[in-house]
């Protein structure tokens, strides 16, 4: 081992041996904290960056992918309830290629338009049509599966064949099977989005021709009736909430917040109406569109041998032998096509019309004392859009409110806020105390190490045997002199300022107290280099 390293090790060992029990404990704690911090930092820095290998996997595909990764010895993590698999960046593309070669995941492609890439040139028209339909189904299923809350989807299309008989053409229909994620359910808006997504993707398909069924067997949208599952109730609830919010906002400004309660009940018409009306009106001042007149005229003399003319009841009329008639005939026929106005009106009315609504308002008796309830009722009716002809009603009543629960809830909230603030303060104090203790320990360790390093910064020198400064004859001559033979120094005046010699002596004394070993080494060096002739 080199001398410098050995000297450093010796100094460190000596400094540690000079520690007291408390200093050693603090040093051990500090070393443990440093080691744990270094270990945590190295672990965090050495942890690989994870990236998603596949997302939106089904349970079977996720299990197969995890088994393949385990067999290959690749580290992985699961996220999003097991539907997302994360792997290190270094193995992302390699594992994706290996899993694709193994046919995993099975529903990653889902058919789609990629089926058309594999179609041979010798395929028949039936194969082409079937493959195209499968591609449409796969693309629609993939798109529906991207909706939030949908785990997987299956789409089946019923596309009628083209026919030369236009009047006999049938409309296409579709059925959608949806599997939702555990603990989630599709809202009405999401079901309508699925219906319109499928109907808009198929030429000639109506939204009412799409059926949606979930994994529990509940029909979310039926063919012919459209979206079910409480659409009417949702419309009524939305209308009631909107009207109640507007009336409540008005009352909060009049009587103050918390001094009123509003309830709105609405009846919504769920029928769907398609009405066609045609009206015809004649216009006499308008010339006719077409007019034609036909006249027939016959003229001739009396015929001989006429039998006469018979009167009523086949009785011969006197003098009516027919010999005196002119024998003429005339007939006129007029055909006119008048201009008539025609108005055709087609009205398609969907569900959602309000048939009747009722508004009930309850006010606090104290807050409603200076208010005229009749005028307030008219104001509420105007704000809620009440129609008396439709049968709408408005009821306003002033009653004393029970504020005990509100006060108890307020006190509980105040107590909870105070407890939360106290807990937060205690946590801050604890963290500050722990930080102060750790900082104090680190400072104590640093100060102790600094002091020890200062005291240990010296090099051991072998001085050998110390030689006396005086020889034997001089020492014996000094020892034989009487005490009174030494001259006495005269007493000098007391200095008015600090004596420089005393100051130097004090500094040397302090230096000897702080660094006794260094001072001793210095004195040994002086004594070793001095000679009897060089006494001072």
Coordinates of C-alpha atoms in Angstrom, one line a residue:
X1 CA 0.0 0.0 0.0
X2 CA 1.5 3.5 -0.8
X3 CA 2.7 5.6 2.1
X4 CA 0.2 8.4 1.3
X5 CA -2.8 6.0 1.4
X6 CA -1.5 4.3 4.5
X7 CA -1.1 7.7 6.2
X8 CA -4.6 8.7 5.2
X9 CA -6.0 5.4 6.5
X10 CA -4.1 5.8 9.8
X11 CA -5.3 9.3 10.2
X12 CA -8.9 8.2 9.6
X13 CA -8.6 5.3 12.0
X14 CA -7.1 7.5 14.7
X15 CA -9.8 10.1 14.3
X16 CA -12.5 7.5 14.6
X17 CA -10.9 6.0 17.8
X18 CA -10.9 9.5 19.4
X19 CA -14.7 9.8 18.9
X20 CA -16.9 9.5 21.9
X21 CA -19.9 7.1 22.0
X22 CA -22.3 9.8 20.9
X23 CA -20.1 10.9 18.1
X24 CA -19.7 7.4 16.8
X25 CA -23.5 6.9 16.9
X26 CA -24.0 10.1 14.9
X27 CA -21.3 9.1 12.5
X28 CA -22.9 5.7 11.9
X29 CA -26.3 7.3 11.4
X30 CA -24.9 9.7 8.9
X31 CA -23.0 7.0 7.0
X32 CA -26.2 4.9 6.9
X33 CA -28.2 7.8 5.5
X34 CA -25.6 8.5 2.9
X35 CA -25.5 4.8 1.9
X36 CA -29.3 4.5 1.7
X37 CA -29.5 7.7 -0.4
X38 CA -26.8 6.5 -2.7
X39 CA -28.5 3.1 -3.1
X40 CA -31.9 4.8 -3.8
X41 CA -30.3 7.2 -6.3
X42 CA -28.5 4.4 -8.1
X43 CA -31.6 2.2 -8.2
X44 CA -33.7 5.1 -9.6
X45 CA -31.0 5.9 -12.2
X46 CA -30.5 2.3 -13.2
X47 CA -34.3 1.6 -13.6
X48 CA -35.1 1.3 -17.3
X49 CA -37.6 3.6 -19.0
X50 CA -40.9 1.7 -19.7
X51 CA -42.9 2.2 -22.8
X52 CA -46.3 0.7 -23.8
X53 CA -45.9 -2.5 -25.9
X54 CA -49.7 -2.9 -26.5
X55 CA -52.7 -1.0 -25.2
X56 CA -56.4 -1.9 -25.0
X57 CA -55.7 -5.6 -24.7
X58 CA -58.4 -8.1 -23.7
X59 CA -57.8 -10.4 -20.7
X60 CA -56.9 -13.4 -22.9
X61 CA -54.5 -11.4 -25.1
X62 CA -52.8 -9.7 -22.0
X63 CA -52.3 -13.1 -20.4
X64 CA -50.7 -14.5 -23.6
X65 CA -48.5 -11.5 -24.0
X66 CA -47.3 -11.7 -20.4
X67 CA -46.6 -15.4 -20.7
X68 CA -44.5 -14.8 -23.8
X69 CA -42.5 -12.0 -22.1
X70 CA -41.9 -14.1 -19.0
X71 CA -40.6 -16.9 -21.3
X72 CA -38.2 -14.5 -23.0
X73 CA -37.1 -13.1 -19.6
X74 CA -38.2 -9.6 -20.4
X75 CA -39.2 -7.2 -17.6
X76 CA -42.7 -5.9 -17.9
X77 CA -45.3 -3.8 -16.0
X78 CA -49.1 -3.8 -16.3
X79 CA -51.2 -0.6 -16.4
X80 CA -54.9 0.4 -17.0
X81 CA -56.3 -2.6 -15.2
X82 CA -54.1 -5.1 -17.1
X83 CA -55.1 -3.8 -20.6
X84 CA -51.7 -2.1 -21.2
X85 CA -48.4 -3.9 -21.1
X86 CA -45.2 -1.8 -20.5
X87 CA -41.7 -3.0 -21.4
X88 CA -38.2 -1.3 -21.4
X89 CA -37.4 0.9 -24.4
X90 CA -34.5 -1.3 -25.3
X91 CA -36.8 -4.3 -25.9
X92 CA -39.8 -2.6 -27.2
X93 CA -39.5 -3.1 -31.0
X94 CA -37.9 -6.6 -30.7
X95 CA -40.7 -7.9 -28.5
X96 CA -43.4 -6.3 -30.7
X97 CA -41.9 -8.1 -33.8
X98 CA -41.7 -11.4 -31.9
X99 CA -45.2 -11.2 -30.6
X100 CA -46.5 -10.3 -34.0
X101 CA -44.8 -13.3 -35.5
X102 CA -46.4 -15.4 -32.8
X103 CA -49.9 -14.0 -33.7
X104 CA -50.3 -11.9 -30.6
X105 CA -52.4 -10.1 -29.7
X106 CA -55.2 -11.9 -31.6
X107 CA -57.5 -8.9 -31.7
X108 CA -54.9 -6.3 -32.4
X109 CA -55.9 -6.2 -36.0
X110 CA -59.5 -7.1 -35.7
X111 CA -59.9 -7.7 -39.4
X112 CA -60.5 -4.3 -40.9
X113 CA -59.4 -3.2 -44.3
X114 CA -56.2 -5.3 -44.0
X115 CA -58.3 -8.3 -45.1
X116 CA -58.5 -6.7 -48.5
X117 CA -54.7 -6.8 -48.8
X118 CA -54.8 -10.6 -48.6
X119 CA -57.5 -11.1 -51.1
X120 CA -56.3 -13.1 -54.2
X121 CA -57.0 -12.0 -57.7
X122 CA -58.9 -15.2 -58.5
X123 CA -61.5 -14.6 -55.7
X124 CA -65.1 -14.7 -56.8
X125 CA -67.6 -11.9 -56.5
X126 CA -69.2 -13.6 -53.4
X127 CA -65.8 -13.8 -51.7
X128 CA -65.1 -10.1 -52.6
X129 CA -68.4 -9.0 -51.2
X130 CA -68.0 -11.1 -48.0
X131 CA -64.5 -9.9 -47.4
X132 CA -65.5 -6.3 -47.9
X133 CA -68.4 -6.7 -45.4
X134 CA -66.0 -8.3 -42.9
X135 CA -63.6 -5.4 -43.4
X136 CA -66.4 -2.9 -42.7
X137 CA -67.4 -4.8 -39.6
X138 CA -63.8 -4.9 -38.3
X139 CA -63.2 -1.2 -38.9
X140 CA -66.4 -0.3 -37.1
X141 CA -65.7 -2.6 -34.2
X142 CA -62.2 -1.2 -33.8
X143 CA -63.5 2.4 -33.8
X144 CA -66.2 1.6 -31.2
X145 CA -63.6 -0.2 -29.1
X146 CA -61.7 3.2 -28.8
X147 CA -64.7 4.7 -26.9
X148 CA -64.0 5.3 -23.2
X149 CA -65.4 2.4 -21.1
X150 CA -65.7 -0.1 -24.0
X151 CA -63.4 -3.1 -23.7
X152 CA -64.3 -4.8 -26.9
X153 CA -67.0 -4.6 -29.6
X154 CA -68.4 -6.8 -32.4
X155 CA -70.4 -5.5 -35.3
X156 CA -72.6 -7.5 -37.6
X157 CA -74.0 -6.0 -40.8
X158 CA -77.0 -7.1 -42.8
X159 CA -76.4 -5.5 -46.3
X160 CA -79.2 -6.3 -48.8
X161 CA -78.1 -7.3 -52.3
X162 CA -78.7 -4.8 -55.1
X163 CA -81.8 -5.4 -57.1
X164 CA -83.2 -4.0 -60.3
X165 CA -86.5 -3.6 -58.6
X166 CA -86.1 -0.3 -56.9
X167 CA -89.4 -0.5 -55.1
X168 CA -88.5 -3.7 -53.4
X169 CA -85.1 -2.5 -52.1
X170 CA -84.6 -3.3 -48.3
X171 CA -82.8 -1.0 -45.9
X172 CA -79.5 -2.2 -44.4
X173 CA -79.4 -3.0 -40.6
X174 CA -76.7 -3.5 -38.1
X175 CA -76.3 -5.1 -34.7
X176 CA -73.5 -4.1 -32.2
X177 CA -72.4 -6.1 -29.3
X178 CA -70.5 -4.1 -26.7
X179 CA -68.4 -5.4 -23.7
X180 CA -67.8 -2.7 -21.2
X181 CA -64.9 -2.5 -18.7
X182 CA -65.6 -3.9 -15.2
X183 CA -67.5 -1.3 -13.1
X184 CA -68.4 0.9 -16.0
X185 CA -71.6 1.4 -18.0
X186 CA -72.4 3.3 -21.2
X187 CA -74.3 6.5 -20.9
X188 CA -77.1 7.5 -23.2
X189 CA -74.8 9.9 -25.2
X190 CA -72.3 7.1 -25.7
X191 CA -75.0 4.8 -27.0
X192 CA -76.3 7.4 -29.4
X193 CA -72.7 8.0 -30.5
X194 CA -72.3 4.3 -31.4
X195 CA -75.6 4.3 -33.2
X196 CA -74.8 7.3 -35.3
X197 CA -71.3 6.1 -35.9
X198 CA -72.5 2.8 -37.4
X199 CA -75.4 4.4 -39.4
X200 CA -73.2 7.1 -40.9
X201 CA -70.6 4.5 -41.9
X202 CA -73.0 2.4 -44.0
X203 CA -74.7 3.8 -47.1
X204 CA -78.4 4.1 -46.8
X205 CA -78.6 3.0 -43.1
X206 CA -80.9 4.9 -40.7
X207 CA -80.1 5.4 -37.0
X208 CA -83.2 3.5 -36.1
X209 CA -81.9 0.4 -38.0
X210 CA -79.0 -0.1 -35.5
X211 CA -79.3 -2.4 -32.5
X212 CA -76.9 -2.1 -29.6
X213 CA -76.7 -4.8 -26.9
X214 CA -74.2 -5.0 -24.0
X215 CA -72.6 -8.0 -22.4
X216 CA -75.4 -8.2 -19.7
X217 CA -78.0 -8.7 -22.4
X218 CA -79.6 -5.3 -22.0
X219 CA -80.9 -3.7 -25.2
X220 CA -79.5 -0.2 -25.4
X221 CA -80.9 0.5 -28.9
X222 CA -83.6 -1.4 -30.7
X223 CA -84.3 -1.6 -34.4
X224 CA -87.3 0.6 -35.3
X225 CA -87.6 2.4 -32.0
X226 CA -84.1 3.9 -31.7
X227 CA -82.2 4.4 -28.5
X228 CA -83.8 3.1 -25.4
X229 CA -82.5 2.8 -21.8
X230 CA -84.1 5.9 -20.4
X231 CA -83.7 8.5 -23.1
X232 CA -87.1 10.0 -22.3
X233 CA -86.4 10.0 -18.6
X234 CA -83.0 11.7 -19.4
X235 CA -84.7 14.4 -21.4
X236 CA -87.2 15.0 -18.7
X237 CA -84.5 15.1 -16.0
X238 CA -82.4 17.6 -18.1
X239 CA -85.4 19.9 -18.6
X240 CA -86.4 19.7 -14.9
X241 CA -82.8 20.5 -13.8
X242 CA -82.5 23.4 -16.2
X243 CA -85.8 25.0 -15.2
X244 CA -85.1 24.4 -11.5
X245 CA -81.6 25.9 -11.8
X246 CA -83.0 29.1 -13.4
X247 CA -85.8 29.5 -10.8
X248 CA -83.4 28.8 -8.0
X249 CA -80.9 31.4 -9.2
X250 CA -83.7 33.9 -9.3
X251 CA -84.9 33.1 -5.8
X252 CA -81.3 33.2 -4.4
X253 CA -81.1 36.9 -5.5
X254 CA -84.5 37.7 -4.0
X255 CA -84.5 35.8 -0.6
X256 CA -80.9 34.8 -0.3
X257 CA -79.0 31.5 -0.7
X258 CA -80.4 28.7 1.3
X259 CA -83.7 30.4 1.9
X260 CA -85.7 28.6 -0.8
X261 CA -86.2 25.2 -2.4
X262 CA -87.5 24.5 -5.9
X263 CA -88.9 21.3 -7.4
X264 CA -89.9 20.9 -11.1
X265 CA -91.8 18.0 -12.5
X266 CA -92.3 17.7 -16.3
X267 CA -94.1 15.3 -18.5
X268 CA -92.3 14.7 -21.9
X269 CA -94.0 13.4 -25.0
X270 CA -92.1 10.4 -26.2
X271 CA -94.1 9.8 -29.4
X272 CA -92.7 10.4 -32.8
X273 CA -95.0 12.0 -35.4
X274 CA -94.8 12.1 -39.1
X275 CA -97.7 14.2 -40.6
X276 CA -98.3 15.2 -44.2
X277 CA -100.9 17.9 -45.0
X278 CA -102.2 18.9 -48.4
X279 CA -104.5 22.0 -48.8
X280 CA -106.3 23.1 -52.0
X281 CA -107.8 26.6 -52.6
X282 CA -109.7 27.8 -55.6
X283 CA -108.8 31.2 -57.1
X284 CA -111.8 32.7 -59.1
X285 CA -109.9 35.7 -60.3
X286 CA -107.3 33.6 -62.0
X287 CA -107.9 32.6 -65.6
X288 CA -108.4 28.8 -66.1
X289 CA -105.5 26.7 -67.0
X290 CA -107.5 25.0 -69.9
X291 CA -110.9 25.6 -71.5
X292 CA -112.8 23.8 -74.3
X293 CA -116.4 24.2 -75.6
X294 CA -118.2 21.6 -77.8
X295 CA -121.4 22.4 -79.7
X296 CA -123.6 19.9 -81.6
X297 CA -126.5 21.1 -84.0
X298 CA -128.9 19.1 -86.1
X299 CA -131.5 20.5 -88.6
X300 CA -134.0 18.7 -90.8
X301 CA -137.6 18.7 -92.3
X302 CA -140.8 16.8 -91.2
X303 CA -140.9 13.1 -91.9
X304 CA -143.9 11.5 -93.7
X305 CA -145.8 8.8 -92.0
X306 CA -145.0 10.1 -88.6
X307 CA -147.0 8.5 -85.9
X308 CA -147.3 11.7 -83.9
X309 CA -146.1 12.7 -80.6
X310 CA -147.0 10.9 -77.4
X311 CA -147.8 12.8 -74.3
X312 CA -147.5 11.8 -70.7
X313 CA -148.5 8.3 -69.9
X314 CA -148.2 7.4 -73.6
X315 CA -151.4 9.4 -74.5
X316 CA -151.4 11.0 -77.9
X317 CA -151.3 14.7 -77.9
X318 CA -154.0 16.3 -80.0
X319 CA -152.5 17.8 -83.0
X320 CA -149.2 16.3 -82.2
X321 CA -148.6 14.3 -85.2
X322 CA -145.2 15.8 -85.7
X323 CA -145.9 17.2 -89.1
X324 CA -145.5 20.8 -88.0
X325 CA -142.0 20.5 -86.2
X326 CA -138.8 22.0 -87.7
X327 CA -136.7 18.9 -86.8
X328 CA -133.6 20.8 -85.4
X329 CA -131.3 19.8 -82.4
X330 CA -128.6 21.8 -80.6
X331 CA -126.2 20.7 -77.7
X332 CA -123.3 22.7 -76.1
X333 CA -120.7 21.3 -73.7
X334 CA -118.0 23.3 -72.0
X335 CA -114.9 21.8 -70.3
X336 CA -112.8 24.2 -68.1
X337 CA -109.7 23.5 -65.9
X338 CA -109.5 26.1 -63.2
X339 CA -106.2 27.0 -61.4
X340 CA -106.2 25.7 -57.8
X341 CA -103.5 26.4 -55.2
X342 CA -102.0 23.3 -53.6
X343 CA -100.0 23.3 -50.3
X344 CA -98.2 20.2 -49.1
X345 CA -96.7 20.3 -45.6
X346 CA -94.8 17.4 -44.0
X347 CA -94.0 17.6 -40.3
X348 CA -91.8 15.2 -38.5
X349 CA -91.9 15.7 -34.8
X350 CA -89.5 13.7 -32.6
X351 CA -90.0 12.9 -28.9
X352 CA -89.2 15.5 -26.3
X353 CA -92.1 17.9 -26.4
X354 CA -93.3 19.1 -23.0
X355 CA -96.9 18.1 -22.4
X356 CA -97.2 19.5 -18.8
X357 CA -95.1 20.8 -16.0
X358 CA -95.5 21.7 -12.4
X359 CA -93.3 24.0 -10.3
X360 CA -93.3 23.9 -6.5
X361 CA -91.5 26.6 -4.5
X362 CA -91.0 26.6 -0.7
X363 CA -89.6 29.8 0.9
X364 CA -88.3 30.5 4.4
X365 CA -91.0 32.2 6.4
X366 CA -88.7 34.8 7.8
X367 CA -87.1 35.7 4.4
X368 CA -90.5 35.7 2.6
X369 CA -92.3 38.0 5.2
X370 CA -91.8 41.3 3.2
X371 CA -92.5 39.7 -0.2
X372 CA -95.8 39.5 -2.0
X373 CA -96.3 35.9 -2.8
X374 CA -98.8 36.5 -5.6
X375 CA -96.4 38.7 -7.5
X376 CA -93.5 36.3 -6.8
X377 CA -95.7 33.5 -8.2
X378 CA -96.2 35.4 -11.5
X379 CA -92.4 36.0 -11.7
X380 CA -91.6 32.3 -11.1
X381 CA -94.2 31.3 -13.8
X382 CA -92.6 33.6 -16.3
X383 CA -89.1 32.4 -15.4
X384 CA -90.1 28.7 -15.7
X385 CA -92.1 29.2 -18.9
X386 CA -95.4 28.1 -17.4
X387 CA -98.3 27.8 -19.9
X388 CA -101.7 27.9 -18.3
X389 CA -103.5 26.6 -21.4
X390 CA -101.3 23.6 -21.4
X391 CA -102.3 22.8 -17.8
X392 CA -99.1 23.9 -16.0
X393 CA -99.2 24.8 -12.3
X394 CA -97.1 26.9 -10.0
X395 CA -97.3 26.6 -6.2
X396 CA -95.5 29.0 -3.8
X397 CA -95.6 28.6 0.0
X398 CA -93.8 30.2 2.9
X399 CA -93.0 27.8 5.8
X400 CA -90.4 27.9 8.6
X401 CA -87.2 26.2 7.7
X402 CA -85.4 23.7 9.9
X403 CA -81.8 24.9 10.2
X404 CA -80.6 22.4 12.8
X405 CA -79.1 20.0 10.3
X406 CA -77.5 22.8 8.4
X407 CA -75.9 24.2 11.5
X408 CA -74.7 20.8 12.6
X409 CA -73.3 20.2 9.1
X410 CA -71.6 23.6 9.2
X411 CA -70.1 22.8 12.6
X412 CA -68.9 19.4 11.4
X413 CA -67.3 21.0 8.3
X414 CA -65.6 23.6 10.5
X415 CA -64.4 20.9 12.8
X416 CA -63.1 18.8 9.9
X417 CA -61.4 21.8 8.4
X418 CA -59.7 22.6 11.8
X419 CA -58.7 19.0 12.2
X420 CA -57.2 19.0 8.7
X421 CA -55.3 22.2 9.3
X422 CA -54.0 20.9 12.6
X423 CA -52.9 17.6 11.0
X424 CA -51.2 19.6 8.3
X425 CA -49.4 21.7 10.8
X426 CA -48.3 18.7 12.8
X427 CA -47.1 17.1 9.6
X428 CA -45.1 20.2 8.7
X429 CA -43.7 20.4 12.2
X430 CA -42.7 16.8 12.2
X431 CA -41.0 17.2 8.8
X432 CA -39.3 20.3 9.9
X433 CA -38.1 18.6 13.1
X434 CA -36.8 15.6 11.2
X435 CA -35.0 17.9 8.7
X436 CA -33.5 19.9 11.5
X437 CA -32.3 16.8 13.3
X438 CA -30.8 15.4 10.2
X439 CA -29.2 18.7 9.4
X440 CA -27.8 19.0 12.9
X441 CA -26.4 15.5 12.7
X442 CA -24.7 16.3 9.4
X443 CA -23.3 19.6 10.7
X444 CA -22.0 17.9 13.9
X445 CA -20.4 15.1 11.9
X446 CA -18.8 17.7 9.5
X447 CA -17.5 19.8 12.4
X448 CA -16.1 16.8 14.3
X449 CA -14.4 15.5 11.2
X450 CA -12.9 19.0 10.5
X451 CA -11.5 19.3 14.0
X452 CA -10.1 15.8 13.9
X453 CA -8.5 16.4 10.5
X454 CA -6.8 19.6 11.8
X455 CA -5.4 17.8 14.8
X456 CA -4.2 14.8 12.7
X457 CA -2.5 16.9 10.1
X458 CA 1.1 16.2 11.3
X459 CA 3.9 13.9 10.3
X460 CA 5.7 11.7 12.8
X461 CA 9.4 12.5 12.9
X462 CA 11.9 10.3 14.7
X463 CA 13.9 12.9 16.9
X464 CA 16.1 10.2 18.4
X465 CA 17.7 10.8 21.8
X466 CA 17.6 14.4 23.0
X467 CA 21.0 15.9 23.6
X468 CA 21.5 18.3 26.5
X469 CA 22.0 21.9 25.6
X470 CA 24.7 22.5 28.3
X471 CA 27.7 20.3 28.8
X472 CA 28.6 18.9 32.3
X473 CA 31.1 21.6 33.3
X474 CA 28.7 24.5 32.5
X475 CA 25.8 22.7 34.2
X476 CA 27.9 22.1 37.4
X477 CA 29.1 25.7 37.4
X478 CA 25.6 27.0 37.3
X479 CA 24.4 24.6 40.0
X480 CA 27.3 25.7 42.4
X481 CA 26.4 29.3 42.4
X482 CA 24.5 30.7 45.4
X483 CA 21.1 32.1 44.9
X484 CA 22.1 35.6 45.9
X485 CA 24.9 35.6 43.4
X486 CA 22.5 36.1 40.6
X487 CA 21.9 39.8 39.8
X488 CA 18.5 41.3 40.4
X489 CA 16.8 43.1 37.6
X490 CA 15.5 46.6 38.5
X491 CA 11.8 47.0 38.5
X492 CA 10.6 48.9 35.4
X493 CA 7.6 51.2 35.1
X494 CA 4.3 49.6 34.6
X495 CA 3.2 49.8 31.0
X496 CA 0.1 51.7 30.3
X497 CA -0.6 49.6 27.2
X498 CA -0.8 45.8 26.9
X499 CA 2.6 44.3 27.1
X500 CA 3.6 42.8 23.8
X501 CA 5.5 40.0 25.5
X502 CA 2.5 39.1 27.6
X503 CA 0.3 39.0 24.6
X504 CA 2.8 36.8 22.8
X505 CA 3.0 34.6 25.9
X506 CA -0.8 34.3 25.9
X507 CA -0.9 33.4 22.3
X508 CA 1.7 30.8 22.8
X509 CA -0.2 29.4 25.8
X510 CA -3.4 29.2 23.8
X511 CA -1.6 27.6 21.0
X512 CA -0.1 25.0 23.4
X513 CA -3.6 24.3 24.8
X514 CA -5.2 23.9 21.4
X515 CA -2.4 22.0 19.7
X516 CA -0.1 20.5 22.4
X517 CA 1.4 17.9 20.2
X518 CA 2.5 20.3 17.4
X519 CA 4.0 22.7 20.0
X520 CA 5.9 19.8 21.5
X521 CA 7.2 18.7 18.1
X522 CA 8.3 22.3 17.5
X523 CA 10.2 22.5 20.8
X524 CA 11.8 19.2 20.1
X525 CA 13.0 20.6 16.8
X526 CA 14.4 23.7 18.5
X527 CA 16.2 21.7 21.2
X528 CA 17.7 19.3 18.6
X529 CA 19.2 22.1 16.5
X530 CA 20.5 24.3 19.3
X531 CA 24.2 24.1 20.5
X532 CA 25.9 25.2 23.9
X533 CA 27.4 28.2 22.1
X534 CA 24.1 29.3 20.8
X535 CA 22.3 29.8 24.1
X536 CA 19.9 32.6 24.2

